[in-house]
Coordinates of C-alpha atoms (C1' of nucleotides) in Angstrom, one line a residue:
Chain A
M1 CA 0.0 0.0 0.0
A2 CA 1.0 3.6 -0.6
A3 CA 1.8 4.4 2.9
D4 CA 0.3 7.6 4.5
L5 CA -2.3 8.8 2.0
K6 CA -6.0 8.6 2.5
H7 CA -7.7 7.2 -0.5
S8 CA -11.4 8.3 -0.1
S9 CA -13.2 8.1 -3.4
A10 CA -13.7 11.9 -3.7
R11 CA -10.0 12.6 -3.3
A12 CA -8.4 10.6 -6.0
V13 CA -4.7 11.2 -6.1
Y14 CA -2.3 10.8 -9.0
V15 CA 1.5 10.6 -9.2
I16 CA 3.2 13.2 -11.4
S17 CA 3.7 10.9 -14.4
V18 CA -0.1 10.1 -14.5
A19 CA -1.1 13.7 -13.9
A20 CA 1.2 14.8 -16.8
E21 CA -0.2 12.2 -19.0
L22 CA -3.8 13.2 -18.2
A23 CA -3.0 16.8 -19.1
G24 CA -0.8 15.9 -22.1
V25 CA 2.4 17.6 -20.9
H26 CA 5.9 16.8 -19.8
P27 CA 6.2 15.9 -16.1
Q28 CA 8.9 18.5 -15.7
T29 CA 6.4 21.1 -16.8
L30 CA 4.3 20.3 -13.7
R31 CA 7.2 21.0 -11.5
I32 CA 7.7 24.4 -13.2
Y33 CA 4.0 25.2 -12.7
E34 CA 4.4 24.4 -9.0
R35 CA 7.6 26.5 -8.7
K36 CA 5.7 29.5 -10.3
G37 CA 2.8 29.1 -7.8
L38 CA 0.2 27.8 -10.3
L39 CA -0.3 24.4 -8.6
D40 CA 0.2 23.1 -5.1
P41 CA -0.2 19.3 -5.1
A42 CA -0.1 17.3 -2.0
R43 CA 3.1 15.5 -0.9
T44 CA 3.7 12.1 0.5
G45 CA 5.9 11.6 3.6
G46 CA 8.8 10.8 1.2
G47 CA 8.3 14.0 -0.8
S48 CA 6.5 12.7 -3.9
R49 CA 3.8 14.9 -5.4
R50 CA 0.2 13.7 -5.4
Y51 CA -2.3 15.4 -7.7
S52 CA -6.0 15.6 -6.8
E53 CA -8.8 15.7 -9.3
R54 CA -9.0 19.5 -8.6
D55 CA -5.3 19.8 -9.5
I56 CA -6.0 18.1 -12.8
E57 CA -8.8 20.4 -13.6
R58 CA -6.6 23.4 -12.8
L59 CA -3.9 21.9 -14.9
R60 CA -6.2 21.6 -17.9
R61 CA -7.1 25.3 -17.4
I62 CA -3.5 26.2 -17.3
Q63 CA -3.0 24.3 -20.6
D64 CA -5.9 26.2 -22.2
L65 CA -4.4 29.5 -21.2
T66 CA -0.8 28.8 -22.2
T67 CA -2.0 27.4 -25.5
A68 CA -3.9 30.7 -26.0
G69 CA -0.5 32.4 -25.7
L70 CA -0.3 33.6 -22.1
N71 CA 2.8 33.2 -20.1
L72 CA 2.7 31.8 -16.6
E73 CA 2.4 35.0 -14.7
G74 CA -0.5 35.9 -16.9
V75 CA -2.1 32.5 -16.2
R76 CA -1.8 33.2 -12.5
R77 CA -3.6 36.5 -12.7
V78 CA -6.2 35.4 -15.2
M79 CA -7.2 32.4 -13.1
Y80 CA -7.5 34.6 -10.0
L81 CA -9.6 37.1 -11.8
E82 CA -11.8 34.5 -13.4
D83 CA -12.5 33.1 -9.9
E84 CA -13.4 36.7 -8.8
V85 CA -15.8 37.1 -11.7
T86 CA -17.7 33.9 -11.0
R87 CA -17.8 34.8 -7.3
L88 CA -19.4 38.2 -8.2
Q89 CA -21.8 36.6 -10.7
R90 CA -23.0 34.2 -8.0
E91 CA -23.4 37.0 -5.4
L92 CA -25.2 39.1 -8.0
A93 CA -27.7 36.3 -8.7
R94 CA -28.2 35.7 -5.0
V95 CA -28.8 39.3 -4.3
K96 CA -31.3 39.6 -7.1
Q97 CA -33.2 36.5 -5.8
E98 CA -33.2 37.8 -2.3
A99 CA -34.4 41.2 -3.4
S100 CA -37.5 39.8 -5.2
E101 CA -38.2 37.6 -2.2
A102 CA -38.0 40.6 0.1
V103 CA -40.6 42.5 -2.0
E104 CA -42.8 39.5 -2.2
R105 CA -42.6 39.0 1.6
T106 CA -43.5 42.7 2.1
H107 CA -46.6 42.2 -0.1
R108 CA -47.7 39.1 1.7
Q109 CA -47.3 40.8 5.1
Y110 CA -49.7 43.6 4.1
R111 CA -52.1 41.2 2.5
R112 CA -52.3 39.3 5.7
D113 CA -53.1 42.5 7.6
L114 CA -55.7 43.7 5.2
V115 CA -57.7 40.7 4.1
P116 CA -59.2 37.9 6.3
V117 CA -57.7 34.7 5.0
S118 CA -61.1 32.9 5.1
N119 CA -62.8 35.3 2.7
T120 CA -61.0 36.3 -0.5
P121 CA -62.5 36.0 -3.9
A122 CA -60.7 39.1 -5.3
P123 CA -58.9 40.7 -2.4
W124 CA -57.2 43.7 -3.8
Q125 CA -56.7 45.6 -7.1
P126 CA -53.5 47.6 -7.4
G127 CA -54.7 50.6 -9.3
R128 CA -58.3 51.0 -8.2
Chain B
M1 CA -3.0 74.3 -35.9
A2 CA -3.1 70.6 -36.0
A3 CA -5.6 70.2 -38.7
D4 CA -8.7 68.2 -38.1
L5 CA -8.7 67.4 -34.4
K6 CA -10.9 69.0 -31.8
H7 CA -9.0 70.2 -28.8
S8 CA -11.6 70.3 -26.1
S9 CA -10.0 70.3 -22.7
A10 CA -11.5 66.9 -21.7
R11 CA -10.1 65.2 -24.9
A12 CA -6.4 66.1 -24.8
V13 CA -4.5 64.3 -27.5
Y14 CA -0.8 63.5 -27.7
V15 CA 1.4 62.4 -30.6
I16 CA 3.1 59.1 -30.3
S17 CA 6.5 60.5 -29.1
V18 CA 4.8 62.4 -26.3
A19 CA 2.7 59.5 -25.3
A20 CA 5.7 57.2 -25.3
E21 CA 7.6 59.7 -23.1
L22 CA 4.7 60.0 -20.7
A23 CA 4.7 56.2 -20.2
G24 CA 8.4 55.9 -20.4
V25 CA 8.6 53.5 -23.3
H26 CA 9.9 53.4 -26.8
P27 CA 7.4 54.8 -29.4
Q28 CA 7.7 51.6 -31.4
T29 CA 6.4 49.7 -28.4
L30 CA 3.2 51.7 -28.6
R31 CA 2.8 50.5 -32.2
I32 CA 3.3 46.9 -31.1
Y33 CA 0.7 47.3 -28.4
E34 CA -1.7 48.6 -31.0
R35 CA -1.0 45.7 -33.4
K36 CA -1.7 43.3 -30.5
G37 CA -5.0 45.0 -29.8
L38 CA -4.1 46.6 -26.5
L39 CA -4.6 50.1 -27.6
D40 CA -6.7 51.8 -30.3
P41 CA -5.6 55.5 -30.5
A42 CA -7.3 58.0 -32.8
R43 CA -5.9 58.8 -36.1
T44 CA -5.6 62.1 -38.0
G45 CA -6.6 62.4 -41.6
G46 CA -3.0 62.0 -42.5
G47 CA -2.7 58.7 -40.6
S48 CA -0.9 59.9 -37.5
R49 CA -1.8 58.4 -34.1
R50 CA -3.3 60.7 -31.4
Y51 CA -3.4 59.3 -27.9
S52 CA -6.1 60.5 -25.5
E53 CA -5.8 60.8 -21.7
R54 CA -7.6 57.5 -21.4
D55 CA -5.1 55.9 -23.8
I56 CA -2.3 57.2 -21.5
E57 CA -4.0 55.7 -18.5
R58 CA -4.4 52.4 -20.3
L59 CA -0.8 52.6 -21.4
R60 CA 0.4 53.0 -17.8
R61 CA -1.7 50.0 -16.8
I62 CA -0.1 47.9 -19.6
Q63 CA 3.3 49.0 -18.3
D64 CA 2.4 47.9 -14.8
L65 CA 1.3 44.5 -16.0
T66 CA 4.3 43.9 -18.3
T67 CA 6.7 45.0 -15.5
A68 CA 4.9 42.5 -13.3
G69 CA 6.0 39.8 -15.8
L70 CA 2.9 39.3 -18.0
N71 CA 3.2 39.0 -21.8
L72 CA 0.9 40.9 -24.0
E73 CA -1.8 38.3 -24.4
G74 CA -1.9 38.1 -20.6
V75 CA -2.2 41.8 -20.4
R76 CA -5.1 41.8 -22.8
R77 CA -7.1 39.2 -20.9
V78 CA -6.3 40.7 -17.5
M79 CA -7.4 44.1 -18.5
Y80 CA -10.6 42.7 -19.9
L81 CA -11.3 40.7 -16.7
E82 CA -10.5 43.7 -14.5
D83 CA -13.1 45.7 -16.5
E84 CA -15.5 42.8 -16.0
V85 CA -14.9 42.8 -12.2
T86 CA -15.5 46.5 -11.8
R87 CA -18.6 46.3 -14.0
L88 CA -20.0 43.5 -11.8
Q89 CA -19.1 45.3 -8.6
R90 CA -21.0 48.4 -9.9
E91 CA -24.0 46.3 -10.9
L92 CA -24.0 44.6 -7.5
A93 CA -24.0 47.9 -5.7
R94 CA -26.8 49.2 -8.0
V95 CA -28.9 46.1 -7.4
K96 CA -28.5 46.3 -3.7
Q97 CA -29.5 49.9 -3.7
E98 CA -32.6 49.3 -5.9
A99 CA -33.6 46.3 -3.8
S100 CA -33.9 48.3 -0.6
E101 CA -35.7 51.1 -2.6
A102 CA -38.2 48.5 -3.9
V103 CA -39.0 47.3 -0.4
E104 CA -39.4 50.8 0.8
R105 CA -41.6 51.7 -2.2
T106 CA -43.8 48.7 -1.4
H107 CA -44.2 49.8 2.2
R108 CA -45.1 53.3 1.2
Q109 CA -47.7 52.1 -1.3
Y110 CA -49.6 50.1 1.3
R111 CA -49.4 52.9 3.8
R112 CA -50.9 55.2 1.2
D113 CA -53.8 52.8 0.8
L114 CA -54.3 52.5 4.5
V115 CA -54.0 56.2 5.5
P116 CA -56.0 59.1 4.0
V117 CA -53.6 61.4 2.2
S118 CA -55.4 64.5 3.6
N119 CA -54.5 63.4 7.1
T120 CA -50.8 62.6 7.3
P121 CA -48.4 64.9 9.0
A122 CA -45.7 62.2 9.3
P123 CA -46.7 59.6 6.7
W124 CA -44.5 56.7 7.5
Q125 CA -41.2 56.0 9.3
P126 CA -39.2 53.1 8.0
G127 CA -37.9 51.8 11.3
R128 CA -40.9 52.4 13.5
Chain C
dG1 C1' 13.7 70.7 -47.3
dT2 C1' 13.8 69.3 -42.7
dG3 C1' 11.6 66.8 -39.2
dA4 C1' 8.3 63.7 -37.2
dC5 C1' 5.5 60.3 -38.3
dC6 C1' 4.5 55.7 -40.9
dT7 C1' 5.7 50.5 -41.9
dT8 C1' 8.7 46.5 -42.1
dA9 C1' 12.7 43.9 -40.9
dA10 C1' 16.6 42.5 -37.9
dC11 C1' 18.8 41.9 -33.5
dG12 C1' 19.5 40.7 -28.5
dA13 C1' 17.4 39.3 -24.1
dC14 C1' 14.3 36.6 -21.7
dG15 C1' 10.6 33.0 -20.7
dC16 C1' 9.0 28.4 -21.4
dG17 C1' 9.0 23.5 -22.5
dT18 C1' 11.8 19.5 -23.2
dA19 C1' 15.6 16.6 -22.4
dA20 C1' 19.7 15.0 -19.8
dT21 C1' 22.1 14.3 -15.5
dT22 C1' 22.6 12.9 -10.8
dG23 C1' 20.7 11.6 -6.5
dT24 C1' 17.0 9.3 -3.6
dG25 C1' 12.9 6.7 -2.1
dG26 C1' 9.6 2.7 -2.3
Chain D
dG1 C1' 18.5 -3.9 -7.1
dC2 C1' 15.2 -1.8 -10.2
dC3 C1' 12.1 1.8 -11.5
dA4 C1' 10.0 6.2 -10.7
dC5 C1' 10.4 10.5 -8.7
dA6 C1' 13.2 14.9 -7.2
dA7 C1' 16.2 18.7 -8.3
dT8 C1' 19.4 21.1 -11.3
dT9 C1' 21.3 22.3 -15.7
dA10 C1' 21.4 22.8 -20.7
dC11 C1' 19.3 23.6 -25.1
dG12 C1' 15.7 25.2 -28.8
dC13 C1' 12.1 28.1 -29.9
dG14 C1' 9.0 31.9 -29.5
dT15 C1' 7.9 36.6 -27.7
dC16 C1' 9.1 41.3 -26.6
dG17 C1' 11.5 45.7 -26.8
dT18 C1' 14.8 48.2 -29.3
dT19 C1' 17.1 49.8 -33.4
dA20 C1' 17.7 50.6 -38.3
dA21 C1' 16.1 51.4 -43.1
dG22 C1' 13.1 53.5 -46.4
dG23 C1' 8.8 56.0 -47.5
dT24 C1' 5.2 59.9 -46.6
dC25 C1' 2.9 64.1 -44.7
dA26 C1' 3.1 68.8 -42.8

DNA sequence: GTGACCTTAACGACGCGTAATTGTGG
DNA sequence: GCCACAATTACGCGTCGTTAAGGTCA
């Protein structure tokens, strides 16, 4: 057995040669990426790198960006900014959702105050 | 006079040598940036470039990023993503503002229905 | 006619990926 | 003891900034 690494199904871990093959690059390239701060794979007690599924995804993204002509510092910044954009998009969607819910809640509150719940064929007309 | 360019105070325009000096780079470098799609200065009828104050700002940003080690394709993407981030931040602030206004408007509408207009010295207090 | 601008080409420096070398761990 | 990994070094290729050469507009 491979010593001191947990092998839970969600946390698959590859050695550098397999990770390199999965991304279609030279193993040495992965070491360069790590040195430049683009990846931070786990390490075994003996010092060997172990790449998670997330590392592989990130590795593929790095490949896309370098293929598009960016150098490694550019890749670093672009990946950070892309994370920032998706974070903001999610927050924007959340705020919009909560906003409409807040208005709806306010409506319902006044409805409850104005109209007996047991007796409402056409309770209230906005413009009349 | 410099022919066919308006010289309104808000739209200051520099020739390439001055723009290059303002950013501390070689004029030819500015032509490269343009070729790579990082800048798009105005042109005179004769074909000369004229750089606006906005172009100079952008030029300084390009210098910051290249000094930080990005290549030009990286600069392109980073600047685009930075614009995207600020756009999203602005929209997020706007939506938050409009959301609170919408709730307040809803409150006021029901208050108006409940209380005769002729008889309201202090119509409604949000927090009370 | 003299500059400053234009474009294209060439040169040097640097970054990146691959390969080779040597050492170490499982 | 063998094979894969780790780290460092060397090499080839592409990109970037500068410079040079030749043409055009004011």
